[in-house]
Every structure is written in structure tokens, then in C-alpha cells.
PDB file of C-alpha atoms in Angstrom:
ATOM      1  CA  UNK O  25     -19.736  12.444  -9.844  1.00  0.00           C
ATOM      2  CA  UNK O  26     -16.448  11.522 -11.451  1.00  0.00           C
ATOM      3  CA  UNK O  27     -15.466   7.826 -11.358  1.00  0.00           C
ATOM      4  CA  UNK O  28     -12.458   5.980 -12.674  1.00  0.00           C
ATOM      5  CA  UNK O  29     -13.925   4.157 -15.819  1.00  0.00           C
ATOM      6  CA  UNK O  30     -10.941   1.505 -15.575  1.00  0.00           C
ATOM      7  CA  UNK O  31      -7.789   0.879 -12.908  1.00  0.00           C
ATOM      8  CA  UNK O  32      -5.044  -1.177 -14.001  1.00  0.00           C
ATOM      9  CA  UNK O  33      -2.556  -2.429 -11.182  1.00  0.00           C
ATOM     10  CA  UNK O  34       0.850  -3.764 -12.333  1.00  0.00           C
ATOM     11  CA  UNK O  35       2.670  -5.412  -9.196  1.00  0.00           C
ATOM     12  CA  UNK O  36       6.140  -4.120 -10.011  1.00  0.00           C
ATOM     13  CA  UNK O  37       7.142  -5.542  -6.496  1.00  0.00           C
ATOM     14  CA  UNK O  38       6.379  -8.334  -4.062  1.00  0.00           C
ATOM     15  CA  UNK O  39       7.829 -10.996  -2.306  1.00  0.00           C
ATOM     16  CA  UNK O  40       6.743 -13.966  -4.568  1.00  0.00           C
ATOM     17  CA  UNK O  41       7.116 -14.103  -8.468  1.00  0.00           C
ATOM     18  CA  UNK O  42       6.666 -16.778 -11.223  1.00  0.00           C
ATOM     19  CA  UNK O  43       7.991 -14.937 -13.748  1.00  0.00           C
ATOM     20  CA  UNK O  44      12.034 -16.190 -14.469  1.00  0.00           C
ATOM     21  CA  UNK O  45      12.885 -12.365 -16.068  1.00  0.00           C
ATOM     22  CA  UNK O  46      11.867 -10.325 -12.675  1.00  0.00           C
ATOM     23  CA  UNK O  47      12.997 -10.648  -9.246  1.00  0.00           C
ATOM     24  CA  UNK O  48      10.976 -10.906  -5.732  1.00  0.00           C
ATOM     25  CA  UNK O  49      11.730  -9.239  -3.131  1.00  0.00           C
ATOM     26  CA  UNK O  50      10.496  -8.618   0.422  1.00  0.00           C
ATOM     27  CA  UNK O  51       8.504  -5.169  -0.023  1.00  0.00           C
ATOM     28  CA  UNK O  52       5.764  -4.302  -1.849  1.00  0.00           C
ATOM     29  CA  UNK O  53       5.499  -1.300  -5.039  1.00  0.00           C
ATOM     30  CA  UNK O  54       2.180  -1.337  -7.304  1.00  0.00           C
ATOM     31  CA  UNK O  55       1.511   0.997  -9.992  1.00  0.00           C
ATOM     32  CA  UNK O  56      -2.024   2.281 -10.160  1.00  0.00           C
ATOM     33  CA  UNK O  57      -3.101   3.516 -13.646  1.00  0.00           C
ATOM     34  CA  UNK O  58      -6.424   4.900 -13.563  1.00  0.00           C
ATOM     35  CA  UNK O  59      -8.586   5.591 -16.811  1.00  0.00           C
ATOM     36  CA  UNK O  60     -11.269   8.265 -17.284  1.00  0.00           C
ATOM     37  CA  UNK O  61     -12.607   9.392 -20.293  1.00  0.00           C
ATOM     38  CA  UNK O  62     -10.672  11.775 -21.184  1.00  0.00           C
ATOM     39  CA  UNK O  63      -7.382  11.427 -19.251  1.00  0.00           C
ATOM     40  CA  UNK O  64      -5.420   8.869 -17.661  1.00  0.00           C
ATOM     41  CA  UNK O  65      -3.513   9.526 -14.051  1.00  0.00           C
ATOM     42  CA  UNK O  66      -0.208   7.082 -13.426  1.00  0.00           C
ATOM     43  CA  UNK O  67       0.535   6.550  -9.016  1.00  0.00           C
ATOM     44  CA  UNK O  68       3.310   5.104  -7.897  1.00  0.00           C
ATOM     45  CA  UNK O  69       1.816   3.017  -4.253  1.00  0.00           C
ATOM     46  CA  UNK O  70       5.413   2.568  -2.685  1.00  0.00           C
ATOM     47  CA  UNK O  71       8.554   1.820  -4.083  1.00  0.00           C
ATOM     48  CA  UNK O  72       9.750  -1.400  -2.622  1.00  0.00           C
ATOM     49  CA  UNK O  73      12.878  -2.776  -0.615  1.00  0.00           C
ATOM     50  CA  UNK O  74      15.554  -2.914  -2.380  1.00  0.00           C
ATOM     51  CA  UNK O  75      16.331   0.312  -5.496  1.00  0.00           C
ATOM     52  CA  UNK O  76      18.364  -2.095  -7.808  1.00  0.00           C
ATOM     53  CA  UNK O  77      15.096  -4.990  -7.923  1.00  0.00           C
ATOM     54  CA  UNK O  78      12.621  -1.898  -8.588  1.00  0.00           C
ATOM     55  CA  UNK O  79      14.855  -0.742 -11.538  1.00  0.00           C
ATOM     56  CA  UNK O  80      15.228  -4.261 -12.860  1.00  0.00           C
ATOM     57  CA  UNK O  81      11.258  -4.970 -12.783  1.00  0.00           C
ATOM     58  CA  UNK O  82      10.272  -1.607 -14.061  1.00  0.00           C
ATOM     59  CA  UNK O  83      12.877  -2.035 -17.218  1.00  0.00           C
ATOM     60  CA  UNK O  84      11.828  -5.695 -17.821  1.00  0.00           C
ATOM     61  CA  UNK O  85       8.116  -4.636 -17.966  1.00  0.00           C
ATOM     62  CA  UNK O  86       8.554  -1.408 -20.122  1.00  0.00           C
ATOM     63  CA  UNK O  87       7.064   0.602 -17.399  1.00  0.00           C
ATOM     64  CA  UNK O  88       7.045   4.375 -17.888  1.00  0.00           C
ATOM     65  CA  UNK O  89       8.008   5.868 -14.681  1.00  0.00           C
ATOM     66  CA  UNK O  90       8.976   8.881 -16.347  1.00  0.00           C
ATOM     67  CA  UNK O  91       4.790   9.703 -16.631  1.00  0.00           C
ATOM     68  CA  UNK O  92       4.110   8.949 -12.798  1.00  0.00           C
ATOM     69  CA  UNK O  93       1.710  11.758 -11.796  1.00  0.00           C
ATOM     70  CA  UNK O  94       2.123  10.804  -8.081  1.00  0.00           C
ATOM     71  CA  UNK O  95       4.243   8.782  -5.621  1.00  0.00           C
ATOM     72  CA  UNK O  96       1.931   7.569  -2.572  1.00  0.00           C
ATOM     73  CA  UNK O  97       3.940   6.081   0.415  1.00  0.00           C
ATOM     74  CA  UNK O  98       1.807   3.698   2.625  1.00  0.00           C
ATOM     75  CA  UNK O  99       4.061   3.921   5.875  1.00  0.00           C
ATOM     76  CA  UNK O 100       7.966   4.703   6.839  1.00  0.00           C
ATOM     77  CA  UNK O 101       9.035   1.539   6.190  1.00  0.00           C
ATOM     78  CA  UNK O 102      12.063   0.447   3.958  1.00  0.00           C
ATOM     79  CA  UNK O 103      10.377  -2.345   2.193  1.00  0.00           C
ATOM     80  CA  UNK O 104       8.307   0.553   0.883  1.00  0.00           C
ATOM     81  CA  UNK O 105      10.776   3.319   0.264  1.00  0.00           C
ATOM     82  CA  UNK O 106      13.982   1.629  -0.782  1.00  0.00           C
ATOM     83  CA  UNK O 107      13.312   2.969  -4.584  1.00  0.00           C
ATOM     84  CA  UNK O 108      11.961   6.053  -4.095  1.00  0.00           C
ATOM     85  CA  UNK O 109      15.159   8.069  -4.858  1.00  0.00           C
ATOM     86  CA  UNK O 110      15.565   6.148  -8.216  1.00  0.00           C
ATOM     87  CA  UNK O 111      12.145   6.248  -9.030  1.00  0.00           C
ATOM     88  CA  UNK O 112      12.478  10.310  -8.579  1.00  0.00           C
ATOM     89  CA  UNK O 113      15.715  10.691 -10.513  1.00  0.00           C
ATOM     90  CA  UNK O 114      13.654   8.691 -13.848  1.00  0.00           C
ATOM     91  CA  UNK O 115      10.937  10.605 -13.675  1.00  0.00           C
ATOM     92  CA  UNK O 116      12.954  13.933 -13.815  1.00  0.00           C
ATOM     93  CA  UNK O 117      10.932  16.879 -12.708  1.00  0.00           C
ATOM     94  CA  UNK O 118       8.566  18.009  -9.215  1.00  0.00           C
ATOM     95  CA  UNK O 119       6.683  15.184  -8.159  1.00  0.00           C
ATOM     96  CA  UNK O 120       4.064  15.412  -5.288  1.00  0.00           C
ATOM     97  CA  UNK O 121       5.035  12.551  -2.717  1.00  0.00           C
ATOM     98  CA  UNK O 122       1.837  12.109  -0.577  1.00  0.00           C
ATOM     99  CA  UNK O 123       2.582  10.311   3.336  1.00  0.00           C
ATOM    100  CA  UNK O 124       1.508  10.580   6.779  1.00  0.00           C
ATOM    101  CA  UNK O 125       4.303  13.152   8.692  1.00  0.00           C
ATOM    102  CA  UNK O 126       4.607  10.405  11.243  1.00  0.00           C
ATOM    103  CA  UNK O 127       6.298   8.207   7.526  1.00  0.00           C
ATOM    104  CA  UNK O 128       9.812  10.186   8.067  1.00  0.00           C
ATOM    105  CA  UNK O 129      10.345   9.675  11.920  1.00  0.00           C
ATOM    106  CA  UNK O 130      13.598   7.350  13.105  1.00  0.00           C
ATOM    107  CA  UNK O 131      11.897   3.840  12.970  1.00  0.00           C
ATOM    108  CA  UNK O 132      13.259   0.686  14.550  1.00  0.00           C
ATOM    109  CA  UNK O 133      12.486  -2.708  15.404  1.00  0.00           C
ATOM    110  CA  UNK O 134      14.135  -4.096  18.529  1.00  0.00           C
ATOM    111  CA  UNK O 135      13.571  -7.709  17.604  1.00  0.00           C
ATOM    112  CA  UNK O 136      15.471 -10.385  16.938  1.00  0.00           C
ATOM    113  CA  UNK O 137      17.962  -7.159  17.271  1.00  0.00           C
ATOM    114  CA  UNK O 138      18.393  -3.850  17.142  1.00  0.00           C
ATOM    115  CA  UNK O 139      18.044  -2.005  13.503  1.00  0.00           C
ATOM    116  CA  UNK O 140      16.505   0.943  12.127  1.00  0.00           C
ATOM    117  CA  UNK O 141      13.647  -0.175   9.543  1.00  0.00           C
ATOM    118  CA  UNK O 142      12.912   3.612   8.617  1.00  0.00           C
ATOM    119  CA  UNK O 143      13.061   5.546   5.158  1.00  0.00           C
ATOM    120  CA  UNK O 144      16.202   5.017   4.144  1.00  0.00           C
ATOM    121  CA  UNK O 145      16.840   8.755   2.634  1.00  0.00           C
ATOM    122  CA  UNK O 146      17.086  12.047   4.277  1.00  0.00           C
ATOM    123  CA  UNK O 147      14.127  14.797   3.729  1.00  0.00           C
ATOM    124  CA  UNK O 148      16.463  16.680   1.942  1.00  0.00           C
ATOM    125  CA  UNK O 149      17.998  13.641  -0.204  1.00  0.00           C
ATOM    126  CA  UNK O 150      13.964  13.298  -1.410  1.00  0.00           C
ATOM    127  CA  UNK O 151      13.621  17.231  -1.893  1.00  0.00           C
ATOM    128  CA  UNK O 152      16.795  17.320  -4.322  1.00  0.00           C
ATOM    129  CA  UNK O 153      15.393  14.872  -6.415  1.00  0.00           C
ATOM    130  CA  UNK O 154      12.571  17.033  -6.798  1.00  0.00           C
ATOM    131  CA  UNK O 155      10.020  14.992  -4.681  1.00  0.00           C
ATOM    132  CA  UNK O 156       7.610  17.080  -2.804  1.00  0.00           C
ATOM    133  CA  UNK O 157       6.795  16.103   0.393  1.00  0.00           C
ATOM    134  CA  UNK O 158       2.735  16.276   1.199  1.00  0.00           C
ATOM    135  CA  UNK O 159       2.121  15.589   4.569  1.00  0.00           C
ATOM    136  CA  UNK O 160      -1.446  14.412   5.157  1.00  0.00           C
ATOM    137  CA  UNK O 161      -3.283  13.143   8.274  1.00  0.00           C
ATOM    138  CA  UNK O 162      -6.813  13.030   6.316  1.00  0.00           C
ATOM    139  CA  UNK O 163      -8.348  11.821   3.849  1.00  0.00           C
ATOM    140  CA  UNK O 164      -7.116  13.501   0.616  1.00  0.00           C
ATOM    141  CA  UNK O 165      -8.445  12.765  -2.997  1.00  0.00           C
ATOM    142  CA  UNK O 166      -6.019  13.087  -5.779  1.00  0.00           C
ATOM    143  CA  UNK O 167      -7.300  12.591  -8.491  1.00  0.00           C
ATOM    144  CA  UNK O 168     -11.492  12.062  -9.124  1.00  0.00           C
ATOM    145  CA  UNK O 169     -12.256   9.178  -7.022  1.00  0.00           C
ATOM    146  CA  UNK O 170      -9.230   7.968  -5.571  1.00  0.00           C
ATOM    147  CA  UNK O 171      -8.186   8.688  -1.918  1.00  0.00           C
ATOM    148  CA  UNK O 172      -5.373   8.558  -0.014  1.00  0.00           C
ATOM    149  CA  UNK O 173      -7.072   7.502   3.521  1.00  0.00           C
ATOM    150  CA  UNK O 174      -4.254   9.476   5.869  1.00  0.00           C
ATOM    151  CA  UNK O 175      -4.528   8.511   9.236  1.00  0.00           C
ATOM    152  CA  UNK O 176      -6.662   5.265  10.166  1.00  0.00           C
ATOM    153  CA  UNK O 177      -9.046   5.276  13.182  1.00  0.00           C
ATOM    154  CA  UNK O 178      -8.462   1.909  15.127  1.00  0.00           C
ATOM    155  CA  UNK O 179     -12.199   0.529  15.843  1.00  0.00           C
ATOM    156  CA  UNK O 180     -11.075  -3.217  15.664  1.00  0.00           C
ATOM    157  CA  UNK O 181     -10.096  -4.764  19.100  1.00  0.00           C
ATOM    158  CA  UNK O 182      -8.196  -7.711  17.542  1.00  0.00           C
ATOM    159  CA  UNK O 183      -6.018  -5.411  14.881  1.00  0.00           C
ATOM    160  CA  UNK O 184      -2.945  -4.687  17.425  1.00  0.00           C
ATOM    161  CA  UNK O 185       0.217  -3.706  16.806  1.00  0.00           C
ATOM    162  CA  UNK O 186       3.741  -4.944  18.129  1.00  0.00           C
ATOM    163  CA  UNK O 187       7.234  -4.785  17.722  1.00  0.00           C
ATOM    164  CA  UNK O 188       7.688  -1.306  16.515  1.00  0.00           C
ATOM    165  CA  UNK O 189       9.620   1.728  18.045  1.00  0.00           C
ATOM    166  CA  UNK O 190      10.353   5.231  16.904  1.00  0.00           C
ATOM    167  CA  UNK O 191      12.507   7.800  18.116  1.00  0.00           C
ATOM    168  CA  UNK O 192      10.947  10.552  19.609  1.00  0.00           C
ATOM    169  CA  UNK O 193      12.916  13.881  21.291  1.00  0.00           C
ATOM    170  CA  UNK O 194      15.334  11.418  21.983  1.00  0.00           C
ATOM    171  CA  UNK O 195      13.875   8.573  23.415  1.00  0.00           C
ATOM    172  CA  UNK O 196      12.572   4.931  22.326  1.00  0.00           C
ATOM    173  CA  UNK O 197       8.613   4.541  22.279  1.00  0.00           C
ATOM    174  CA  UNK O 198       6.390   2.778  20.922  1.00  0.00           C
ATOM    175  CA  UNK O 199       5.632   3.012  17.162  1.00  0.00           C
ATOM    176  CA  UNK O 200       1.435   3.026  17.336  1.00  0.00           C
ATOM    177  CA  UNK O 201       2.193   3.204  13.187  1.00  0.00           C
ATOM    178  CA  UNK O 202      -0.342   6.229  12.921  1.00  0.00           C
ATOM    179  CA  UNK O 203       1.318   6.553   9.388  1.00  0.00           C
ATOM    180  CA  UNK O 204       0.047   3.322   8.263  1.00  0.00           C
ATOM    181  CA  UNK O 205      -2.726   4.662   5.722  1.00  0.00           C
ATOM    182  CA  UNK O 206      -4.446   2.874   1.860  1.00  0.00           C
ATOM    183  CA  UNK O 207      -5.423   3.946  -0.735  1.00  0.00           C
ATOM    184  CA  UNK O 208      -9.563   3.926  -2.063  1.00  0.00           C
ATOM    185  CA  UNK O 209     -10.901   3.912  -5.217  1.00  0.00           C
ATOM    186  CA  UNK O 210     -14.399   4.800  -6.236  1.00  0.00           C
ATOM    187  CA  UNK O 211     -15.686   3.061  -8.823  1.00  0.00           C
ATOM    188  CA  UNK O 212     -19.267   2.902 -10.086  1.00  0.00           C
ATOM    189  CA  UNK O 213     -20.027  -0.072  -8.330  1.00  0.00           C
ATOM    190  CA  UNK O 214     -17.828  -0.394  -5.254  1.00  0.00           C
ATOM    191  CA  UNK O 215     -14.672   0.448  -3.951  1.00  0.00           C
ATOM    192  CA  UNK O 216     -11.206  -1.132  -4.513  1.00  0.00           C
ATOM    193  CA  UNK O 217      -9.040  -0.847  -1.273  1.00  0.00           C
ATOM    194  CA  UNK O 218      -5.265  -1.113  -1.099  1.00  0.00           C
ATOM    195  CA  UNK O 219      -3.435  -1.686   1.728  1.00  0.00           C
ATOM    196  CA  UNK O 220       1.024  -1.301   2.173  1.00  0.00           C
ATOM    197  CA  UNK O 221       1.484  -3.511   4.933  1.00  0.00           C
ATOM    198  CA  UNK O 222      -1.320  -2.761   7.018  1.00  0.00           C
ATOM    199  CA  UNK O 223      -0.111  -2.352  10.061  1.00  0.00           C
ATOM    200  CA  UNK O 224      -3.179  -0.606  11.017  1.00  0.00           C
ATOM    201  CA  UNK O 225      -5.359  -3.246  10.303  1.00  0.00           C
ATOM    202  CA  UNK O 226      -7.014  -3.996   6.887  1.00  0.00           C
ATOM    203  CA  UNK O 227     -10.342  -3.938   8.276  1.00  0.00           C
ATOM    204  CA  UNK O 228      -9.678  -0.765  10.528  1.00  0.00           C
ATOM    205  CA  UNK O 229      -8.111   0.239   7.034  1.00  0.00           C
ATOM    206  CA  UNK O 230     -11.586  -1.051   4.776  1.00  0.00           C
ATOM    207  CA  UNK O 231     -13.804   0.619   7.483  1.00  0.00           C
ATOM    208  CA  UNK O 232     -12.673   3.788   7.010  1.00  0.00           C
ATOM    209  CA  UNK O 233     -13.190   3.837   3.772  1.00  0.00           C
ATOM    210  CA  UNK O 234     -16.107   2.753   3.569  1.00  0.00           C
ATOM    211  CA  UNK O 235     -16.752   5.655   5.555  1.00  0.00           C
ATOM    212  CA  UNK O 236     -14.712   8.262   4.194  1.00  0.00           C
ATOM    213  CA  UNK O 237     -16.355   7.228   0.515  1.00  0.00           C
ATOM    214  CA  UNK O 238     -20.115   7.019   1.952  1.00  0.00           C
ATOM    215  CA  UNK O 239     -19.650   3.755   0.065  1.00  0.00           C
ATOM    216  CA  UNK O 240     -21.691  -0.022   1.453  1.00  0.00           C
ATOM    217  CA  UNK O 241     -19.995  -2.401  -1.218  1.00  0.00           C
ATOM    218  CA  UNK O 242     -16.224  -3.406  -1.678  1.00  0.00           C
ATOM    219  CA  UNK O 243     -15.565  -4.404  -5.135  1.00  0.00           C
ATOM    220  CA  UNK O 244     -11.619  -5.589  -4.341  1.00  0.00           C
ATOM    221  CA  UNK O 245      -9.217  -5.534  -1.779  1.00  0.00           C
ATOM    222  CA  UNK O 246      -5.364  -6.315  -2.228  1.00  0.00           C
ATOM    223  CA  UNK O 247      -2.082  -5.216  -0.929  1.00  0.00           C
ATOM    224  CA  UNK O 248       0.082  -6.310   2.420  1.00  0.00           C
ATOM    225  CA  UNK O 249      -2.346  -6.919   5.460  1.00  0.00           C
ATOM    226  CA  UNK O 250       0.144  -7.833   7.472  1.00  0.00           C
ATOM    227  CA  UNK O 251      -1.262 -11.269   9.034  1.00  0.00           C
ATOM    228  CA  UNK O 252       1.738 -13.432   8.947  1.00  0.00           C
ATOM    229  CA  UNK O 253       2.293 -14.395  12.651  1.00  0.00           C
ATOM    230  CA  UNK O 254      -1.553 -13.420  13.018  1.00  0.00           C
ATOM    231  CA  UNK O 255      -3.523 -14.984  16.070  1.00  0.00           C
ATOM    232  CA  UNK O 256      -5.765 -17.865  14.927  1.00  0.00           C
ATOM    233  CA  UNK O 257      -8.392 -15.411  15.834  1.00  0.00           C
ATOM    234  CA  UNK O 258      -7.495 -12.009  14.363  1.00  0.00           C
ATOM    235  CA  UNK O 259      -7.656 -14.429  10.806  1.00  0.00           C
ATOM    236  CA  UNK O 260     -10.891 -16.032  11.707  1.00  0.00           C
ATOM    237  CA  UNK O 261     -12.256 -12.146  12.242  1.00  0.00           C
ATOM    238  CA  UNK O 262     -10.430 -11.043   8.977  1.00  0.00           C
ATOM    239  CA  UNK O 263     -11.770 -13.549   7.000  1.00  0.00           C
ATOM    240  CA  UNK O 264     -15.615 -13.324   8.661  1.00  0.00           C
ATOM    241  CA  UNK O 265     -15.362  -9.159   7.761  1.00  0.00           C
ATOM    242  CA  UNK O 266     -14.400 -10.531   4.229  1.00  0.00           C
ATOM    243  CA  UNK O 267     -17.467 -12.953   4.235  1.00  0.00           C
ATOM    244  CA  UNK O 268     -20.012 -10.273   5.711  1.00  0.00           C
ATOM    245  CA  UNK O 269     -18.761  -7.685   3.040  1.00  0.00           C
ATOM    246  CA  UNK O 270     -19.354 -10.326   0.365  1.00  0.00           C
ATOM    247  CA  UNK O 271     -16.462  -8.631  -1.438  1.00  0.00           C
ATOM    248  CA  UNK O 272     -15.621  -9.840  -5.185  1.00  0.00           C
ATOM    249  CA  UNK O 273     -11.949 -10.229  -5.204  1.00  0.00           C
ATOM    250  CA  UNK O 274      -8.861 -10.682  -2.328  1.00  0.00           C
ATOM    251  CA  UNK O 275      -5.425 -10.305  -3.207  1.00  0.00           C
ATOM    252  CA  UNK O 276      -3.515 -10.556   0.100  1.00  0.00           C
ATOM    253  CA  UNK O 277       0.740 -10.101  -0.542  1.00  0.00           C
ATOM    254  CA  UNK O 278       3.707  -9.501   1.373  1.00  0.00           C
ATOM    255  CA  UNK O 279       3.326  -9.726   4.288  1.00  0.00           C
ATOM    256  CA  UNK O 280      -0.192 -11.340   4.641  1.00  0.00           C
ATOM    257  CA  UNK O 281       1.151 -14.320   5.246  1.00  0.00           C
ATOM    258  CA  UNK O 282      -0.574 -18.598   3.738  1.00  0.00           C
ATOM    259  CA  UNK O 283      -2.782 -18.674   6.882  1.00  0.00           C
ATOM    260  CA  UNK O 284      -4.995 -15.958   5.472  1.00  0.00           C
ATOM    261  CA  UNK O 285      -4.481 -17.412   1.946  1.00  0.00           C
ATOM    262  CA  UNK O 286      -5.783 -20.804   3.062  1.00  0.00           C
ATOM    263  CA  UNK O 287      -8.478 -19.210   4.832  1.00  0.00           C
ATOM    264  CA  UNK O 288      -9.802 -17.191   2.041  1.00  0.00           C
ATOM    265  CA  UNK O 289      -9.630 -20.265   0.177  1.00  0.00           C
ATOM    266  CA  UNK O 290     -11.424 -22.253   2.418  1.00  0.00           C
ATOM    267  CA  UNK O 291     -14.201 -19.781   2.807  1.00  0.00           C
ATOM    268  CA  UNK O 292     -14.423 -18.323  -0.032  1.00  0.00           C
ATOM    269  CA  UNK O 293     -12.670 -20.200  -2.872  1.00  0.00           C
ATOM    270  CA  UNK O 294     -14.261 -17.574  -5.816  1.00  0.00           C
ATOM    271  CA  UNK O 295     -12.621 -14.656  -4.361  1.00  0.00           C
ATOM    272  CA  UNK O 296      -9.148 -15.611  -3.995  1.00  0.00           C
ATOM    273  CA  UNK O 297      -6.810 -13.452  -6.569  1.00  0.00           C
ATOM    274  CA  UNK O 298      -3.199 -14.778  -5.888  1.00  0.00           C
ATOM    275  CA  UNK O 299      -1.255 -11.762  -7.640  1.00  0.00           C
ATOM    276  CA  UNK O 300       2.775 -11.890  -7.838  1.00  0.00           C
ATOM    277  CA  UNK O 301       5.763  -9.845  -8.962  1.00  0.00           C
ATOM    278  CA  UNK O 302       5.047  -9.100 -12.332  1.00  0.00           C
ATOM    279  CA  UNK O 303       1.207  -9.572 -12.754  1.00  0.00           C
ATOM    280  CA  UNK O 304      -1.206  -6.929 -13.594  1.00  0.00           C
ATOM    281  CA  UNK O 305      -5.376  -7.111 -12.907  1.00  0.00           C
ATOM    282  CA  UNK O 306      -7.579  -4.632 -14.373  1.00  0.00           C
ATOM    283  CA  UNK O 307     -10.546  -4.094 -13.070  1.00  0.00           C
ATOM    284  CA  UNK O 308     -13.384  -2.049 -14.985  1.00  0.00           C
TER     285      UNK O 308
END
């Protein structure tokens, strides 16, 4: 079986950065380049908040959006899509744009007030800018190795969600985020799971694919996990799944929130991988 020989993530977004030339800002875009021995594939995991930040980072750190084979949208959220029409018109021709159907309902939060947190571009806006939409509910692998989860089964009974509404046939519900999906990546000797925000859960999120993968070892987990007004508890489980996994590296950002920093820390100090606008990892 094919493996990635090499994946190189380049945080083009995130909330935090130490770097004076870039700017932070509350959303979350990381480009996945993924080596094999013979080719390289280029995806695009979200797009960010705000279009005029994600231009600024992408020029100040030479990346080539222009030779993105694939835009991968983690949820409908606007901290995730805000650059997605800019990041279409640089890259100039049919791109496939992979989310969960559920990604392009009318989203809104209802707290502290009333606003709509969706996509912030029409389907058709995308589709003249050449994106194709790919609406998946299952796992789907893109490229050798590398899945896009699609819908997450919710096994956890401390991973809830709250907050979130979506406009259905006219009414307000609930918003159970069933677009909320990762990414995993096979490599020879684990996985390396990325999460958007996580509203799903990150564990509901790692268990799946772990399952999806036939995979018992994860080599790195990173992205948003969403734990920052967590329950004392739903961090103490996080962090225990993290421990019983014995897993190598943990990059939580955006909104993960210091509590599960400082936990990771305490509990396991080796694994922590504190990763900011700007910074890239490889991992081979």
C-alpha cells in the first residue's frame, strides 16, 4: 500500500503568531503538502476568517496557492471559509472543494446575539470561481493515504455540542454540526489526525479514524479541538484518551483553548507541539 513518504504542514492561519511580518487571526487555514516518491499533492485544510489576513500570510511566506490540488473545508463556519473565494481566484482553474452538504446550510449562533456564522459566499459565488463542490458524508481518500473522514459518529458521552443553530425549511434548530469532519493521514507508522474546530469532538474525530484506517497507533494530532470553555472533565477525558493512545506529538490551536495546553503539559510534557501562524512541522 501507498503511504505518504513525508507531510509538511505550514500554518498559514491561526489565532496566535510570533512572527512580526504575518498576522493572527481567529480561524484556522493549514496547508498540507504531502510527498511520495514520485509526486507531490498540495491541500488547502480551510481558508481562515478573514480573506485580506490569508492573502497577506500566503504572500509573506511565498506560498504557491496557484499549485493547490485540493481545497478541504472542515465545517460551515466563517473562521474557515472567509478566504476561500480568494484562494480560488489565485489558483485560476477547476478545483475540487471537498465538505460535508450539511457545510453550506444558513448557520447562526444565538449567543451573546443574534448573527449568522455560516460560509460567507453563495454556492454559486464558489462555482464561478471555478470551485467544485464535492459533497461527502463518508470517508473519502484523495489522494494515497489521506482521508477526508466525512461525517463523524458521536461515541463519546462527554463531546457535546452547544450554541449552534441552522436554518432549516424555515425554521431555527439546532445545529448537531454533522459537517464537522478531519482529515487522516496514513503514514508507515501511524496516523496524523487533523481536526478544524472540532466541534464533533477530537476523540469522536481520532476514533473514527482509527477505524476508518484499520490503524492502532496515532503518530500526531493537531488542529482546533474546540475545548476552550471545556468542562473540567471533558479535558481530564481528552487528555486521558491522549495518554492511553501514547500519541507522539499534540498541537492543539484555535480554539482549543490554555486549559488543554496546560494539561498536555502537565501530563505529558514530551508531546506538547505549540504551533502558530506562520510555523511549519514536517513530519516523515
Amino acid at each position: 500500500m501507498l503511504f505518504p513518504e513525508k507531510i509538511r504542514l505550514t500554518i498559514i492561519t491561526e489565532n496566535t503568531t510570533f512572527k512580526s511580518n504575518l498576522i493572527a487571526d481567529h480561524g484556522l487555514s493549514i496547508l498540507i503538502e504531502a510527498y511520495y516518491e514520485n509526486r507531490k499533492y498540495n491541500i488547502l485544510f480551510d481558508t481562515g476568517n478573514n480573506p485580506k489576513v490569508f492573502l497577506h500570510n500566503i504572500n509573506e511566506m511565498s506560498i504557491k496557492i496557484r499549485d493547490i490540488d485540493y481545497i478541504v473545508i472542515s465545517h460551515g463556519h466563517y473562521d474557515h471559509t472567509g478566504g476561500l473565494i480568494e484562494a480560488l481566484k489565485l489558483i485560476k482553474r477547476k478545483v475540487p472543494i471537498i465538505l460535508h452538504p450539511d457545510a453550506l446550510m444558513k448557520k447562526l449562533s444565538l449567543k451573546p446575539r443574534l448573527r449568522y456564522i455560516g460560509i460567507p459566499f453563495t454556492e454559486k459565488e464558489i462555482e464561478v470561481h471555478d470551485g467544485i463542490l464535492i459533497r461527502n458524508r463518508k470517508p473519502l481518500e484523495i489522494t494515497p493515504g489521506i482521508y477526508v473522514l466525512g461525517e463523524i459518529p458521536r461515541v463519546t458521552d462527554f463531546e457535546t455540542i452547544d450554541n449552534f443553530y441552522v436554518v432549516k425549511n424555515g425554521e431555527i434548530l439546532k445545529d448537531e454540526m454533522l459537517d464537522d469532519q478531519g482529515i487522516a493521514i496514513e503514514m508507515q507508522d501511524g496516523l496524523i489526525i487533523l481536526g478544524g474546530c472540532s466541534h464533533s469532538g477530537i476523540i469522536n474525530i481520532a476514533k473514527y479514524a482509527l477505524e476508518v484506517t484499520n490503524h492502532d497507533n496515532i503518530k500526531y494530532i493537531a488542529g482546533g479541538f474546540h475545548l476552550i470553555n471545556a468542562s473540567k472533565n471533558r479535558i481530564k477525558k481528552t487528555v486521558e484518551f491522549f495518554i492511553e493512545k501514547k500519541i507522539d506529538k499534540i498541537s492543539p490551536m484555535h480554539c482549543s483553548g490554555i486549559k488543554i495546553n496546560c494539561e498536555i503539559r502537565k501530563n505529558l510534557p514530551n508531546a506538547l507541539l505549540d504551533l502558530h501562524t506562520g510555523d511549519q512541522v514536517t513530519i516523515k
